[in-house]
XYZ file of N, CA and C in Angstrom:
180
model
N 48.188 127.424 173.008
C 49.413 128.123 172.744
C 49.157 129.434 172.001
N 48.243 129.429 171.022
C 48.018 130.618 170.200
C 47.563 131.810 171.043
N 46.656 131.574 171.982
C 46.161 132.675 172.814
C 47.274 133.213 173.715
N 48.067 132.318 174.324
C 49.174 132.749 175.167
C 50.184 133.566 174.372
N 50.486 133.092 173.165
C 51.446 133.784 172.318
C 50.929 135.170 171.933
N 49.650 135.259 171.559
C 49.087 136.561 171.193
C 49.109 137.518 172.385
N 48.742 137.049 173.570
C 48.769 137.905 174.763
C 50.188 138.387 175.059
N 51.156 137.472 174.935
C 52.556 137.822 175.177
C 53.022 138.890 174.191
N 52.771 138.685 172.901
C 53.219 139.641 171.889
C 52.463 140.964 171.983
N 51.180 140.910 172.294
C 50.393 142.128 172.465
C 50.956 142.962 173.619
N 51.302 142.291 174.716
C 51.890 142.979 175.865
C 53.272 143.524 175.514
N 54.066 142.737 174.786
C 55.410 143.153 174.390
C 55.378 144.399 173.514
N 54.402 144.481 172.627
C 54.298 145.616 171.708
C 53.291 146.661 172.192
N 53.093 146.744 173.505
C 52.197 147.740 174.111
C 50.823 147.769 173.460
N 50.235 146.585 173.266
C 48.906 146.397 172.684
C 48.828 146.837 171.226
N 49.964 147.022 170.580
C 49.987 147.390 169.162
C 50.330 146.156 168.315
N 49.677 145.046 168.611
C 49.917 143.784 167.918
C 48.561 143.150 167.659
N 48.145 143.136 166.396
C 46.801 142.673 166.055
C 46.763 141.158 165.840
N 45.568 140.637 165.756
C 45.409 139.214 165.441
C 45.883 138.936 164.014
N 45.823 139.933 163.140
C 46.378 139.777 161.792
C 47.900 139.641 161.862
N 48.529 140.427 162.750
C 49.975 140.289 162.954
C 50.303 138.871 163.422
N 49.473 138.335 164.305
C 49.697 136.984 164.805
C 49.636 135.966 163.677
N 48.722 136.155 162.741
C 48.591 135.190 161.651
C 49.872 135.131 160.813
N 50.624 136.227 160.771
C 51.898 136.230 160.044
C 52.973 135.444 160.799
N 52.796 135.268 162.094
C 53.773 134.528 162.912
C 53.544 133.021 162.871
N 52.345 132.614 162.533
C 52.018 131.190 162.587
C 52.484 130.488 161.316
N 52.534 129.185 161.365
C 52.955 128.416 160.212
C 54.448 128.212 160.147
N 55.125 128.459 161.228
C 56.565 128.280 161.288
C 56.901 127.450 162.527
N 58.168 127.285 162.782
C 58.607 126.576 163.987
C 58.705 127.577 165.123
N 58.210 127.187 166.296
C 58.183 128.094 167.445
C 58.897 127.490 168.643
N 59.551 128.347 169.386
C 60.122 127.983 170.671
C 59.595 128.990 171.677
N 58.939 128.490 172.702
C 58.404 129.352 173.750
C 59.236 129.133 175.004
N 59.634 130.221 175.656
C 60.431 130.138 176.878
C 59.554 130.497 178.067
N 59.596 129.646 179.080
C 58.798 129.848 180.288
C 59.707 129.972 181.507
N 59.257 130.748 182.466
C 59.890 130.814 183.779
C 58.778 130.713 184.803
N 58.794 129.627 185.564
C 57.760 129.390 186.582
C 56.355 129.560 186.003
N 56.089 128.907 184.881
C 54.794 128.871 184.189
C 54.400 130.178 183.515
N 55.278 131.176 183.519
C 54.988 132.439 182.833
C 55.770 132.473 181.518
N 55.070 132.797 180.444
C 55.712 132.914 179.149
C 56.584 134.168 179.145
N 57.887 133.983 178.907
C 58.804 135.121 178.971
C 59.543 135.364 177.662
N 59.387 134.472 176.680
C 60.091 134.675 175.417
C 59.524 133.837 174.290
N 59.778 134.282 173.072
C 59.282 133.579 171.892
C 60.246 133.787 170.735
N 60.498 132.709 169.995
C 61.311 132.757 168.786
C 60.591 131.935 167.734
N 60.606 132.388 166.489
C 60.041 131.575 165.418
C 60.958 131.624 164.203
N 60.996 130.508 163.497
C 61.794 130.395 162.283
C 60.872 129.943 161.171
N 60.862 130.693 160.087
C 60.050 130.352 158.929
C 60.959 129.670 157.916
N 60.590 128.460 157.541
C 61.392 127.722 156.566
C 61.037 128.201 155.163
N 62.051 128.406 154.373
C 61.849 128.818 152.994
C 62.899 128.167 152.119
N 62.890 128.524 150.857
C 63.911 128.008 149.957
C 64.326 129.105 148.998
N 65.524 128.959 148.476
C 66.033 129.893 147.488
C 66.934 129.124 146.529
N 67.125 129.675 145.367
C 67.977 129.047 144.361
C 69.345 129.722 144.411
N 70.393 128.923 144.594
C 71.777 129.424 144.595
C 72.460 128.778 143.403
N 72.768 129.596 142.410
C 73.261 129.032 141.143
C 72.101 128.296 140.498
N 72.215 127.001 140.369
C 71.116 126.201 139.849
C 70.641 125.177 140.881
N 71.027 125.414 142.145
C 70.747 124.447 143.204
C 69.739 125.010 144.213
N 68.635 124.302 144.494
C 67.704 124.767 145.526
C 68.317 124.560 146.915
N 68.204 125.572 147.770
C 68.730 125.507 149.135
C 67.589 125.853 150.104
N 67.504 125.110 151.203
C 66.529 125.417 152.239
C 67.157 126.387 153.241
N 66.385 127.383 153.611
C 66.867 128.404 154.537
C 65.830 128.591 155.640
N 66.256 129.234 156.715
C 65.312 129.520 157.794
C 65.565 128.751 159.022
C-alpha cells in the first residue's frame, strides 16, 4: 500500500511529493479509492485530542 500511495501522491503533485512528505501522511487512518484496480483517490484522518474546558475530547 505504501508504494502505491506514494506513486499516486507523487503523480498528483507533479512529482513534487517526497518520501519525507509521505512519512507525514502515515500513522493515521486511510481510505483508498480504486476504479478497476487503479488507485484514484486517497483520504486520511489523523486522530488527535484537545482539551475543551477541563474535558479531553478526541478529534480527527
